[in-house]
Tab-separated table of C-alpha atoms in Angstrom:
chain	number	residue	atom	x	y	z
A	251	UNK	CA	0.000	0.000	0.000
A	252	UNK	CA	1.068	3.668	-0.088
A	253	UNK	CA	4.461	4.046	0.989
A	254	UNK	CA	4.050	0.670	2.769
A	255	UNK	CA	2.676	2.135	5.788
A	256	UNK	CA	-1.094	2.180	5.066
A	257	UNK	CA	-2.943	-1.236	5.570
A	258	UNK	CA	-7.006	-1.705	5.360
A	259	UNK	CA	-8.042	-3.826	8.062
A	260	UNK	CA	-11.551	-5.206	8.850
A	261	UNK	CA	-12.596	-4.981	12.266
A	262	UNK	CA	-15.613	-5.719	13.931
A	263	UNK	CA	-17.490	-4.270	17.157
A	264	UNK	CA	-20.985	-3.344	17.530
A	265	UNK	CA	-21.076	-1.043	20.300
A	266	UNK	CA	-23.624	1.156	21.842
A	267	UNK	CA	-23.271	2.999	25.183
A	268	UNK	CA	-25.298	0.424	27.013
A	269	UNK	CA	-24.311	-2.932	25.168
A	270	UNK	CA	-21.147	-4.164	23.670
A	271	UNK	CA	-19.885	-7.021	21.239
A	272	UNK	CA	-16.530	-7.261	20.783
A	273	UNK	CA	-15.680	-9.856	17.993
A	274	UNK	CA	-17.370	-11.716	15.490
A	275	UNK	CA	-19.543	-14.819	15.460
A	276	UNK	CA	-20.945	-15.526	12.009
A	277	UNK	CA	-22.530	-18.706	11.321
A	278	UNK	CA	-21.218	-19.008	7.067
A	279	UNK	CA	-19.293	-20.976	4.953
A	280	UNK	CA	-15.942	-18.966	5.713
A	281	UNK	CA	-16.342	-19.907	9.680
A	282	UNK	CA	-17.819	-22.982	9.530
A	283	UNK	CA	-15.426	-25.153	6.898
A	284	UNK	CA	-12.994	-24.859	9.239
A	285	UNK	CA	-9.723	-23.118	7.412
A	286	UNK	CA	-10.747	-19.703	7.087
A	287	UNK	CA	-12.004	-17.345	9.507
A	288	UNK	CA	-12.198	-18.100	13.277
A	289	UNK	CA	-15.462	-17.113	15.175
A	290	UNK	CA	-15.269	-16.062	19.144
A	291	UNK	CA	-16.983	-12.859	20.336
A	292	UNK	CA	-18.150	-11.619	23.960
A	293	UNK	CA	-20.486	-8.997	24.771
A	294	UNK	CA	-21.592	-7.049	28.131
A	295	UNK	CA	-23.383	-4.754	29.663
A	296	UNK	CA	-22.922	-2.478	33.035
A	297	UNK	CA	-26.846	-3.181	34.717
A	298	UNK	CA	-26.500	0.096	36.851
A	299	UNK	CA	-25.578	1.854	33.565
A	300	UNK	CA	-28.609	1.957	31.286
A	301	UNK	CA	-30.399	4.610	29.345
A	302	UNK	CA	-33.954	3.709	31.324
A	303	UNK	CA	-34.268	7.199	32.288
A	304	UNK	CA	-31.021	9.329	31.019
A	305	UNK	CA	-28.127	8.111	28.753
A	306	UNK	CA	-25.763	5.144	29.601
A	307	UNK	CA	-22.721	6.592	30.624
A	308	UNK	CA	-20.745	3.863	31.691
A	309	UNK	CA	-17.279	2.558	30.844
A	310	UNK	CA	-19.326	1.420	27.650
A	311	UNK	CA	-19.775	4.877	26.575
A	312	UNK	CA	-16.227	5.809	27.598
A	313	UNK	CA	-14.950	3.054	25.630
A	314	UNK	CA	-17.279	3.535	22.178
A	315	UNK	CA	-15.374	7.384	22.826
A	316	UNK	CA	-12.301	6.347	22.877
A	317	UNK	CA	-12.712	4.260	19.980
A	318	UNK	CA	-14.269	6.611	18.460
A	319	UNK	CA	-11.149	9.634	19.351
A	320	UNK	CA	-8.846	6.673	18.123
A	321	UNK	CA	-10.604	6.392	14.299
A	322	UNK	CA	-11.373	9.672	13.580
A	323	UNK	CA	-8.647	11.611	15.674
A	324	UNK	CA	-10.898	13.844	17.653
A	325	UNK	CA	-13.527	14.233	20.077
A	326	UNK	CA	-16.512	16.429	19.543
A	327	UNK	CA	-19.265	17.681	21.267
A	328	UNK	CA	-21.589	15.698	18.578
A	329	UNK	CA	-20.507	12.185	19.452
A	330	UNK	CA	-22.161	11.848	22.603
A	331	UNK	CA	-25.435	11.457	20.583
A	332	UNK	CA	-24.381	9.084	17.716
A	333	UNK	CA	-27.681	8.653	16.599
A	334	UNK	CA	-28.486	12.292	15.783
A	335	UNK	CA	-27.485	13.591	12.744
A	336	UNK	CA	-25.752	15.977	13.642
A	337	UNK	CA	-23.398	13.207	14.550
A	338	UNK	CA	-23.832	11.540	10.895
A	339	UNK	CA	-22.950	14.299	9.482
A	340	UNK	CA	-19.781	15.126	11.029
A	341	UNK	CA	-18.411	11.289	11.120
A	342	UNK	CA	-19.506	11.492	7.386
A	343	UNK	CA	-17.201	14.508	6.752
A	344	UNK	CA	-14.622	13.472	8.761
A	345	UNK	CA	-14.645	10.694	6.218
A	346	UNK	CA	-14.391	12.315	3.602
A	347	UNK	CA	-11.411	14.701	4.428
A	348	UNK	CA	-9.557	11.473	5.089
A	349	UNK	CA	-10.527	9.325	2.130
A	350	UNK	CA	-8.647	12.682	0.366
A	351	UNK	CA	-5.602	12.516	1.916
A	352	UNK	CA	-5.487	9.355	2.074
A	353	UNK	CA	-5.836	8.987	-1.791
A	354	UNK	CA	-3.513	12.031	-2.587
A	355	UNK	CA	-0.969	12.438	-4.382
A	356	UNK	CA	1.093	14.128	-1.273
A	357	UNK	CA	0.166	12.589	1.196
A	358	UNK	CA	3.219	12.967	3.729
A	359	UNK	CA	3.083	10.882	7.611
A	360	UNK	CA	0.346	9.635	8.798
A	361	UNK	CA	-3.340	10.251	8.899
A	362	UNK	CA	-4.734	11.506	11.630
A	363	UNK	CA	-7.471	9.206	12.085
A	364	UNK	CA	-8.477	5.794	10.870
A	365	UNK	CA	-11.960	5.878	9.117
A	366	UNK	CA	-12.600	6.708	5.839
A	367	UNK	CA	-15.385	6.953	3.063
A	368	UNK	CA	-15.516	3.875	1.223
A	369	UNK	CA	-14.847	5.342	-2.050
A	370	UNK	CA	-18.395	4.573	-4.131
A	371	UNK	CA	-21.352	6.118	-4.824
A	372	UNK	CA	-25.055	5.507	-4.313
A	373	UNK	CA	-27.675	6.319	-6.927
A	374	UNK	CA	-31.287	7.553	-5.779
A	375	UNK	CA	-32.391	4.091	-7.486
A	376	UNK	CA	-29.739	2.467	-5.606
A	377	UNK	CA	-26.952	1.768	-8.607
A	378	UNK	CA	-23.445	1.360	-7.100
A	379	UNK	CA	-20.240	3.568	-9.081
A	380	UNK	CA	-17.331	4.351	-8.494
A	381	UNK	CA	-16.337	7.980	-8.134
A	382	UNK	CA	-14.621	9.977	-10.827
A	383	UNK	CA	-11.034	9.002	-10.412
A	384	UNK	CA	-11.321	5.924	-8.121
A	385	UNK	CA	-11.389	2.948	-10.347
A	386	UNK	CA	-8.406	1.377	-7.994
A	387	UNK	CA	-7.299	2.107	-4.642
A	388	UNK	CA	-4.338	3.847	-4.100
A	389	UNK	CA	-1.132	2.529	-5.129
A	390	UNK	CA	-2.659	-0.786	-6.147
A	391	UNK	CA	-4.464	-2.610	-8.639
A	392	UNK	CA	-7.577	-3.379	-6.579
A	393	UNK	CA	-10.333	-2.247	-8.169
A	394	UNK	CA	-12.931	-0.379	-6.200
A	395	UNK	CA	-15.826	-2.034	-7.342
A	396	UNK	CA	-14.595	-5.258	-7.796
A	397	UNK	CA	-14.593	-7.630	-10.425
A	398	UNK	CA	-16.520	-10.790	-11.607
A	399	UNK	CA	-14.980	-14.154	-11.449
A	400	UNK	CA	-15.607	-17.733	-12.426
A	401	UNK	CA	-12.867	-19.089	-10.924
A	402	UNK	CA	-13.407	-20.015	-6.790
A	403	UNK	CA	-10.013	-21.129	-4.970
A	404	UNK	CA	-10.134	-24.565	-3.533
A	405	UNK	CA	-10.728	-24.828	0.148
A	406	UNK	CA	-7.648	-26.776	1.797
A	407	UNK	CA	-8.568	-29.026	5.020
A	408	UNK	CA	-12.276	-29.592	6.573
A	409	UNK	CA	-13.472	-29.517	9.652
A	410	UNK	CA	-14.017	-33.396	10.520
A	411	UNK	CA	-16.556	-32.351	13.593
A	412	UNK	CA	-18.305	-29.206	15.129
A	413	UNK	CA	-20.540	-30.027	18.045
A	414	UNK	CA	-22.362	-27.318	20.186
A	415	UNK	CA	-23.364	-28.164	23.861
């Protein structure tokens, strides 16, 4: 990737400020075939801590902030009501800004946060494009949008037995 300090990862929490999952636990081919993906995920909750009558501010909340300073690189007054949006609106922005400097041409250091606009575009009728300019991601040959393929890679090993109890 750029200057072979960029990396996309996929990472997975669902997080509100009164319930948390940490991990992932799909039930698909990729997890259950047994040499792909590994499944384990915990969630929890603080029972004194719940938005009954005001909002949750437990060490939930504090940690969906700090997750939230450590991917977009600052706190704002907005983020302590995620689902306003107000709060859309400035994580969408946020972005934005980065998905430009992190596709620039100049692009010197690091950015300084972690989330960025997945670089497509959404018709009214709900047709996916790329946008002018992004037919690959930086530095690569990875096409944005993808491409078809015939060909599926062969699966190596199987699971020889998955019980639950």
């Amino acid at each position: 990737m750029k200057k072979e300090n960029m990396h996309p990862i996929y990472d997975i929490e669902k997080i509100d400020d009164e319930y948390i999952i940490i991990g992932s636990a799909n039930i698909n081919q990729r997890s259950m075939d047994g040499a792909r993906d590994s499944e384990i995920a915990m969630g929890g909750y603080q029972p004194y801590h719940l938005a009954t009558r005001q909002p949750a501010r437990g060490q939930i909340h504090g940690f969906r902030l700090g997750l939230w300073y450590e991917h977009l690189g600052m706190l704002d007054d907005t983020f302590l009501k995620p689902e306003n949006e107000d709060c859309i609106r400035k994580v969408n922005q946020i972005a934005d800004k980065y998905w430009d400097l992190y596709s620039s041409e100049t692009l010197e250091g690091d950015l300084p946060g972690h989330l960025l606009r997945y670089p497509i575009g959404i018709s009214s009728e709900g047709n996916v494009t790329e946008l002018p300019g992004t037919e690959f991601f930086p530095d690569t040959k990875a096409r944005v949008l993808g491409a078809k393929s015939d060909y599926m890679p062969p699966i190596q090993g199987r699971r020889q037995g998955f019980f639950l109890y």
